Amino acid sequence: MALLGAMIKTLMAALLALGALALPSQAATFSMKRGLNLDQWTTWTGEEKWNDPNAILPYPEWRKFLKEDDLKALKDAGFDFLRMPVDPSPFLSDETLSLRDDLYASVRDSARMINRAGLKVIVDLHLIPAGGNRKIGMGEVMEDPATFDAYVEVVRKMAHTLSGEDPGQVAFELMNEPIVDCDGNGTNLWPDRQKKLFAAARSSATRLTLILTGGCYSNAASLAKIDPKAIPDDNIIWAFHSYDPFLLTHQGATWAGDFIRYVTGLPYPLTAVPRARLDVALETIRDRIRAEAPWTRRSGMLAYLDEQVASMDTPDKLVGQMDGPFRTVEDWAKANGIKPQDITLGEFGMIRQEYGNAYVMPAEYRAAYVKDMIERAEAHGFSWSVWGYGGAFGIVDAFDGDKAEPNVMDAIRSLR
């Protein structure tokens, strides 16, 4: 009887252990707090060169410019993780057929390099528009079923490539800012597509935390349309992005629509300067629109400018606009039992300088905006990652090897 009792106890212990393995984790394995987005492409290598290992490897391209000491400096500045954008287009191009394994391995090695510097990493599949030097981008993946299926396989293979990494150090984001479900006719394609991507990733990487998001550029309202119960897995972090108010954060960006390119010279906040000085800046923008914008768009742009300014021309109005996305996400999270630590503000920031444009946003405005957004994220218990290391929004590097002003980095260092 004693032997039988011992056997029963052993069996029960084994069953309990199996049951524990089968239960959801109740929280993401990967944890993070303060992060920075790395650069994606810097020299924008054309697709015709993607078959040349000297042109495309190591991958991502920041590996050619940043060393481990540069990454360690980010750790010393107070970051605990980096979001590493990886352009999936080369993995979808016929030009890279002979280099595919090397590309996947290079992404894994890049993640390990970040880990060696004492930083966690999110591997972020980061589609951009096609055109010019590339055939496949966000539009092709979203609009062509065969291309989307090919993208699903990239997600599966990338997950497999990362599956052996420490799940406390590496997480995987399946798609950055999906451009779908942005129309007003009730289209709701993204949830099913994200389920397919999730299934592909989870089948290959059972332990990794996966980063999921809403449609339409990962905005807060789109995340709030997602039913997290449709993906029964607790090892997930939910991401949203916010660059509100767009009028101020994207001044001069030629790639962000046909209006914002004419807008430069506005302070953050608008009340940071006397009203007379603000009026001069606004009239300069109006003159630019009248002189340069297509005549069929001028009156609409002028009216839109006035509307946007009126929505943020007092401190209370600006606070309401900037708080909105955070409240939306918090309400959604509470309604669905999602803990604040399983939500991340994956992107935010303020442009420094559009490439080729002489106007440089004053550094004190950028630092003030980033600090205000960080305070909001941390007040809600969300992690965050500012955009980005270099380029138009760079907080470390500017263009052509120059350094960005230290103000934003100093604001981040002061958090400790």
Coordinates of C-alpha atoms in Angstrom, one line a residue:
M1 CA 0.0 0.0 0.0
A2 CA 2.8 2.4 0.8
L3 CA 4.3 1.7 -2.6
L4 CA 1.0 2.3 -4.3
G5 CA 0.5 5.5 -2.3
A6 CA 3.9 6.7 -3.4
M7 CA 3.1 5.9 -7.0
I8 CA -0.2 7.8 -6.8
K9 CA 1.6 10.8 -5.3
T10 CA 4.2 10.7 -8.0
L11 CA 1.6 10.5 -10.7
M12 CA -0.4 13.4 -9.2
A13 CA 2.7 15.5 -9.1
A14 CA 3.4 14.8 -12.7
L15 CA -0.2 15.7 -13.7
L16 CA 0.0 18.9 -11.8
A17 CA 3.3 19.8 -13.5
L18 CA 1.8 19.1 -16.9
G19 CA -1.3 21.2 -16.0
A20 CA 1.0 24.1 -15.0
L21 CA 2.7 23.9 -18.3
A22 CA -0.6 24.0 -20.1
L23 CA -1.9 27.0 -18.2
P24 CA -1.4 30.5 -19.7
S25 CA 1.5 32.4 -18.2
Q26 CA -0.9 35.3 -17.0
A27 CA 1.7 37.8 -18.1
A28 CA 4.3 38.3 -20.9
T29 CA 7.7 36.7 -20.3
F30 CA 9.4 39.7 -21.7
S31 CA 9.4 42.9 -19.6
M32 CA 10.6 46.3 -20.5
K33 CA 10.4 49.9 -19.5
R34 CA 12.3 52.5 -21.4
G35 CA 13.4 52.0 -25.0
L36 CA 14.7 53.5 -28.2
N37 CA 14.0 52.6 -31.8
L38 CA 17.1 51.9 -33.9
D39 CA 17.5 52.9 -37.5
Q40 CA 16.3 50.8 -40.4
W41 CA 18.0 51.8 -43.6
T42 CA 20.5 54.6 -43.7
T43 CA 21.9 54.4 -47.3
W44 CA 18.8 52.9 -48.8
T45 CA 20.5 50.2 -50.8
G46 CA 18.5 49.5 -54.0
E47 CA 16.9 46.1 -54.6
E48 CA 19.2 45.4 -57.5
K49 CA 22.1 45.2 -55.0
W50 CA 20.3 42.9 -52.5
N51 CA 22.1 39.8 -54.1
D52 CA 25.5 41.2 -53.1
P53 CA 26.4 40.2 -49.6
N54 CA 28.8 43.2 -49.3
A55 CA 25.8 45.5 -49.9
I56 CA 23.2 43.9 -47.7
L57 CA 25.1 42.2 -44.9
P58 CA 25.3 42.5 -42.0
Y59 CA 21.6 43.1 -41.6
P60 CA 19.9 45.3 -40.4
E61 CA 22.1 48.0 -41.9
W62 CA 22.9 49.8 -38.6
R63 CA 25.4 47.1 -37.9
K64 CA 27.7 48.8 -40.4
F65 CA 27.7 52.0 -38.4
L66 CA 27.1 51.1 -34.7
K67 CA 29.4 49.1 -32.5
E68 CA 28.9 47.5 -29.1
D69 CA 30.3 50.6 -27.4
D70 CA 27.5 52.7 -29.1
L71 CA 24.9 50.3 -27.7
K72 CA 26.4 50.3 -24.3
A73 CA 26.2 54.1 -24.3
L74 CA 22.4 53.7 -24.7
K75 CA 22.3 51.4 -21.7
D76 CA 24.3 53.9 -19.7
A77 CA 21.8 56.7 -20.8
G78 CA 19.0 54.8 -19.1
F79 CA 17.4 52.6 -21.8
D80 CA 16.7 49.0 -20.9
F81 CA 15.6 47.8 -24.4
L82 CA 15.9 48.6 -28.0
R83 CA 13.2 48.2 -30.7
M84 CA 15.1 46.9 -33.7
P85 CA 13.3 47.6 -37.0
V86 CA 14.0 44.9 -39.6
D87 CA 12.8 45.6 -43.2
P88 CA 11.1 42.4 -44.4
S89 CA 11.2 43.4 -48.1
P90 CA 14.6 41.7 -48.7
F91 CA 13.1 38.4 -47.4
L92 CA 10.4 38.7 -50.0
S93 CA 12.7 39.5 -52.9
D94 CA 13.9 37.1 -55.5
E95 CA 17.2 38.9 -55.4
T96 CA 18.1 37.4 -52.0
L97 CA 17.3 33.7 -52.6
S98 CA 20.9 32.7 -52.2
L99 CA 21.4 34.8 -49.1
R100 CA 18.2 34.2 -47.2
D101 CA 19.7 32.0 -44.5
D102 CA 22.5 34.6 -44.0
L103 CA 19.9 37.3 -43.6
Y104 CA 17.9 35.5 -41.0
A105 CA 21.1 34.6 -39.1
S106 CA 22.3 38.2 -39.3
V107 CA 19.0 39.4 -37.6
R108 CA 19.5 36.9 -34.8
D109 CA 23.2 37.9 -34.4
S110 CA 22.1 41.6 -34.3
A111 CA 19.7 40.8 -31.5
R112 CA 22.5 39.0 -29.6
M113 CA 24.8 42.0 -30.1
I114 CA 22.2 44.2 -28.4
N115 CA 21.8 41.7 -25.6
R116 CA 25.6 41.6 -25.0
A117 CA 25.4 45.4 -24.5
G118 CA 23.1 44.7 -21.6
L119 CA 19.9 45.7 -23.4
K120 CA 16.8 43.7 -24.2
V121 CA 15.5 43.8 -27.8
I122 CA 12.3 43.7 -29.8
V123 CA 12.8 42.4 -33.3
D124 CA 10.3 44.5 -35.2
L125 CA 9.3 43.5 -38.8
H126 CA 9.0 47.0 -40.2
L127 CA 7.4 47.3 -43.7
I128 CA 7.7 50.6 -45.6
P129 CA 6.1 51.6 -48.9
A130 CA 7.5 50.1 -52.1
G131 CA 8.7 52.3 -55.0
G132 CA 11.9 53.6 -56.3
N133 CA 14.5 51.1 -55.1
R134 CA 12.1 48.3 -54.0
K135 CA 9.2 46.2 -55.5
I136 CA 7.5 45.0 -52.3
G137 CA 6.3 47.1 -49.4
M138 CA 3.3 47.5 -47.1
G139 CA 0.8 48.1 -50.0
E140 CA 1.7 44.9 -51.8
V141 CA 1.6 42.8 -48.6
M142 CA -1.8 44.1 -47.7
E143 CA -3.4 44.1 -51.1
D144 CA -2.1 40.9 -52.7
P145 CA -3.1 37.6 -51.0
A146 CA -0.1 35.7 -52.4
T147 CA 2.3 38.4 -51.1
F148 CA 0.6 38.4 -47.7
D149 CA 1.0 34.6 -47.6
A150 CA 4.7 35.0 -48.4
Y151 CA 4.9 37.5 -45.5
V152 CA 3.3 35.0 -43.2
E153 CA 6.1 32.6 -44.1
V154 CA 8.7 35.3 -43.3
V155 CA 7.1 35.7 -39.9
R156 CA 7.2 31.9 -39.4
K157 CA 10.8 31.7 -40.4
M158 CA 11.9 34.7 -38.3
A159 CA 10.1 33.3 -35.3
H160 CA 11.9 30.0 -35.8
T161 CA 15.2 31.8 -36.1
L162 CA 14.6 33.6 -32.8
S163 CA 13.0 30.7 -31.0
G164 CA 16.2 29.6 -29.3
E165 CA 16.9 33.0 -27.8
D166 CA 16.3 33.8 -24.1
P167 CA 12.6 34.9 -24.0
G168 CA 13.5 37.3 -21.2
Q169 CA 15.8 39.1 -23.5
V170 CA 14.2 38.9 -27.0
A171 CA 10.7 39.6 -28.1
F172 CA 9.2 39.5 -31.7
E173 CA 6.9 42.1 -33.2
L174 CA 5.0 40.7 -36.2
M175 CA 4.2 43.9 -38.2
N176 CA 4.8 47.5 -37.6
E177 CA 2.0 49.9 -38.3
P178 CA -0.3 47.8 -40.5
I179 CA -1.9 50.1 -43.1
V180 CA -5.3 48.5 -43.3
D181 CA -8.7 49.3 -41.9
C182 CA -8.1 53.1 -42.1
D183 CA -11.2 53.7 -44.2
G184 CA -14.6 54.8 -42.8
N185 CA -16.7 52.1 -44.3
G186 CA -16.3 49.6 -41.5
T187 CA -13.7 47.4 -43.1
N188 CA -12.2 45.2 -40.4
L189 CA -9.6 43.1 -42.1
W190 CA -6.7 43.4 -39.7
P191 CA -7.9 41.1 -36.8
D192 CA -8.0 38.0 -39.0
R193 CA -4.7 38.8 -40.7
Q194 CA -3.1 39.3 -37.3
K195 CA -4.4 36.0 -36.2
K196 CA -2.7 34.3 -39.1
L197 CA 0.5 36.0 -38.3
F198 CA 0.2 35.1 -34.7
A199 CA -0.4 31.5 -35.5
A200 CA 2.6 31.3 -37.7
A201 CA 4.9 32.9 -35.2
R202 CA 3.6 30.9 -32.2
S203 CA 3.9 27.6 -34.1
S204 CA 7.6 28.3 -34.5
A205 CA 8.4 30.1 -31.2
T206 CA 6.5 28.8 -28.3
R207 CA 8.3 30.8 -25.6
L208 CA 8.9 34.2 -27.1
T209 CA 6.7 37.1 -26.2
L210 CA 4.9 38.4 -29.3
I211 CA 4.1 42.1 -29.9
L212 CA 0.6 42.6 -31.4
T213 CA -1.1 45.8 -32.4
G214 CA -4.2 47.4 -33.9
G215 CA -4.6 48.4 -37.6
C216 CA -4.3 51.8 -39.3
Y217 CA -0.8 52.7 -38.3
S218 CA -1.1 51.1 -34.8
N219 CA -3.2 54.0 -33.5
A220 CA -4.9 53.8 -30.2
A221 CA -8.5 53.7 -31.6
S222 CA -7.6 50.8 -33.8
L223 CA -6.1 48.8 -30.9
A224 CA -9.3 49.4 -29.0
K225 CA -11.2 47.6 -31.8
I226 CA -9.1 44.4 -31.2
D227 CA -10.7 41.6 -29.2
P228 CA -7.7 40.2 -27.3
K229 CA -9.8 37.1 -26.3
A230 CA -9.7 36.0 -29.9
I231 CA -6.0 35.2 -29.4
P232 CA -6.0 33.0 -26.3
D233 CA -2.4 33.6 -25.3
D234 CA -1.1 35.6 -22.3
N235 CA 2.5 35.9 -23.6
I236 CA 1.7 39.0 -25.6
I237 CA 2.5 42.7 -25.3
W238 CA 0.0 45.0 -27.0
A239 CA 1.5 48.1 -28.8
F240 CA 0.1 51.4 -29.9
H241 CA 1.8 54.5 -31.4
S242 CA 1.1 58.2 -30.9
Y243 CA 2.6 61.2 -32.6
D244 CA -0.2 63.5 -31.5
P245 CA -0.4 66.4 -32.2
F246 CA 0.7 65.5 -35.7
L247 CA 0.7 69.2 -36.8
L248 CA 3.6 69.8 -34.4
T249 CA 5.5 66.4 -34.5
H250 CA 5.8 66.1 -38.3
Q251 CA 6.6 69.6 -39.4
G252 CA 8.1 69.7 -42.9
A253 CA 7.8 65.9 -43.5
T254 CA 7.4 65.6 -47.2
W255 CA 6.5 61.9 -47.0
A256 CA 3.6 62.4 -44.5
G257 CA 0.9 63.7 -46.9
D258 CA 0.4 66.8 -49.1
F259 CA -0.3 69.3 -46.2
I260 CA 2.3 68.9 -43.5
R261 CA 5.2 69.6 -45.8
Y262 CA 4.3 73.3 -45.8
V263 CA 4.2 73.5 -42.0
T264 CA 7.4 74.6 -40.2
G265 CA 8.2 77.0 -37.5
L266 CA 5.5 76.1 -35.0
P267 CA 6.6 75.9 -31.3
Y268 CA 5.8 73.2 -28.8
P269 CA 3.5 73.9 -27.2
L270 CA 1.9 76.7 -29.3
T271 CA 1.7 78.8 -26.1
A272 CA 5.5 78.6 -25.7
V273 CA 5.8 81.9 -27.6
P274 CA 3.8 85.1 -27.5
R275 CA 0.7 85.0 -29.6
A276 CA 2.1 87.7 -31.9
R277 CA 5.1 85.5 -32.7
L278 CA 2.9 82.5 -33.3
D279 CA 0.7 84.5 -35.7
V280 CA 3.8 85.5 -37.7
A281 CA 4.7 81.8 -38.0
L282 CA 1.2 80.8 -39.0
E283 CA 1.0 83.6 -41.7
T284 CA 4.4 82.3 -43.1
I285 CA 2.8 78.9 -43.4
R286 CA -0.3 80.3 -45.1
D287 CA 1.9 82.2 -47.6
R288 CA 3.8 79.1 -48.4
I289 CA 0.5 77.2 -49.0
R290 CA -0.8 80.0 -51.2
A291 CA 2.4 80.0 -53.2
E292 CA 3.2 76.3 -53.5
A293 CA 0.2 74.1 -52.9
P294 CA -1.9 72.9 -55.8
W295 CA -4.6 75.6 -56.3
T296 CA -7.4 73.0 -55.9
R297 CA -6.1 72.2 -52.4
R298 CA -5.2 75.6 -51.1
S299 CA -8.5 76.7 -49.5
G300 CA -8.9 73.3 -47.8
M301 CA -5.3 73.3 -46.5
L302 CA -5.8 76.8 -45.1
A303 CA -9.0 75.8 -43.3
Y304 CA -7.4 72.6 -42.0
L305 CA -4.5 74.6 -40.6
D306 CA -6.8 76.9 -38.7
E307 CA -8.9 74.0 -37.5
Q308 CA -5.8 72.2 -36.2
V309 CA -4.4 75.2 -34.4
A310 CA -7.7 75.9 -32.8
S311 CA -7.7 72.3 -31.4
M312 CA -4.5 72.9 -29.4
D313 CA -4.1 76.6 -28.8
T314 CA -4.7 76.5 -25.0
P315 CA -2.9 74.2 -22.5
D316 CA -6.2 72.4 -21.7
K317 CA -6.9 71.7 -25.3
L318 CA -3.4 70.3 -25.9
V319 CA -3.5 68.2 -22.8
G320 CA -6.8 66.7 -23.9
Q321 CA -5.5 65.9 -27.4
M322 CA -2.3 64.3 -26.1
D323 CA -4.1 62.4 -23.3
G324 CA -6.7 60.9 -25.6
P325 CA -4.8 57.9 -27.0
F326 CA -3.6 56.9 -23.5
R327 CA -7.1 57.0 -22.1
T328 CA -8.4 55.0 -25.0
V329 CA -5.8 52.3 -24.5
E330 CA -6.2 52.3 -20.7
D331 CA -10.0 51.9 -21.0
W332 CA -9.6 49.0 -23.5
A333 CA -7.0 47.3 -21.3
K334 CA -9.2 47.5 -18.2
A335 CA -12.2 46.2 -20.1
N336 CA -10.2 43.2 -21.2
G337 CA -8.1 42.4 -18.1
I338 CA -4.8 43.4 -19.6
K339 CA -2.2 44.6 -17.2
P340 CA -0.4 48.0 -17.9
Q341 CA 3.0 46.3 -18.1
D342 CA 1.7 44.3 -21.1
I343 CA 1.1 47.5 -23.1
T344 CA 3.8 49.5 -24.8
L345 CA 3.9 52.9 -26.5
G346 CA 6.0 51.6 -29.4
E347 CA 6.6 54.8 -31.2
F348 CA 6.5 58.5 -30.4
G349 CA 8.7 61.5 -31.1
M350 CA 9.1 64.8 -32.8
I351 CA 10.9 65.5 -36.1
R352 CA 14.2 67.2 -35.9
Q353 CA 14.8 68.0 -39.6
E354 CA 13.4 66.7 -42.9
Y355 CA 16.1 65.4 -45.2
G356 CA 17.1 68.2 -47.6
N357 CA 15.1 70.9 -45.6
A358 CA 17.1 73.6 -43.9
Y359 CA 14.6 74.0 -41.1
V360 CA 15.7 72.3 -37.8
M361 CA 13.1 72.0 -35.0
P362 CA 14.5 73.8 -31.9
A363 CA 15.9 71.2 -29.6
E364 CA 14.1 72.5 -26.5
Y365 CA 10.7 71.8 -28.1
R366 CA 11.7 68.3 -29.0
A367 CA 12.9 67.6 -25.5
A368 CA 9.8 69.0 -23.9
Y369 CA 7.5 66.9 -26.1
V370 CA 9.4 63.7 -25.5
K371 CA 9.4 64.3 -21.7
D372 CA 5.7 65.0 -21.8
M373 CA 5.0 61.8 -23.6
I374 CA 7.2 59.8 -21.4
E375 CA 5.4 61.2 -18.3
R376 CA 2.1 60.1 -19.8
A377 CA 3.2 56.6 -20.6
E378 CA 4.8 56.0 -17.2
A379 CA 1.8 57.5 -15.4
H380 CA -0.3 54.8 -17.0
G381 CA 2.3 52.1 -16.3
F382 CA 3.1 51.6 -20.0
S383 CA 6.6 50.9 -21.4
W384 CA 7.8 53.2 -24.2
S385 CA 10.3 53.5 -27.0
V386 CA 11.0 56.8 -28.6
W387 CA 11.6 57.2 -32.4
G388 CA 14.5 57.1 -33.1
Y389 CA 18.3 56.8 -33.1
G390 CA 19.1 58.8 -36.2
G391 CA 17.6 60.4 -39.3
A392 CA 14.7 62.9 -39.5
F393 CA 13.6 62.1 -35.9
G394 CA 17.1 61.3 -34.6
I395 CA 17.8 61.9 -30.9
V396 CA 21.4 60.6 -31.1
D397 CA 22.5 61.1 -34.8
A398 CA 21.3 63.6 -37.4
F399 CA 22.1 63.3 -41.1
D400 CA 25.4 62.8 -42.8
G401 CA 27.3 61.7 -39.7
D402 CA 26.3 64.7 -37.7
K403 CA 25.1 64.4 -34.1
A404 CA 21.7 65.6 -32.9
E405 CA 21.5 68.1 -30.2
P406 CA 21.8 66.5 -26.7
N407 CA 18.6 67.9 -25.3
V408 CA 16.3 64.9 -25.8
M409 CA 19.0 62.4 -24.5
D410 CA 19.6 64.7 -21.5
A411 CA 15.9 64.6 -20.7
I412 CA 15.9 60.8 -20.8
R413 CA 19.1 60.7 -18.7
S414 CA 17.4 62.9 -16.1
L415 CA 14.7 60.3 -15.5
R416 CA 16.9 58.2 -13.4

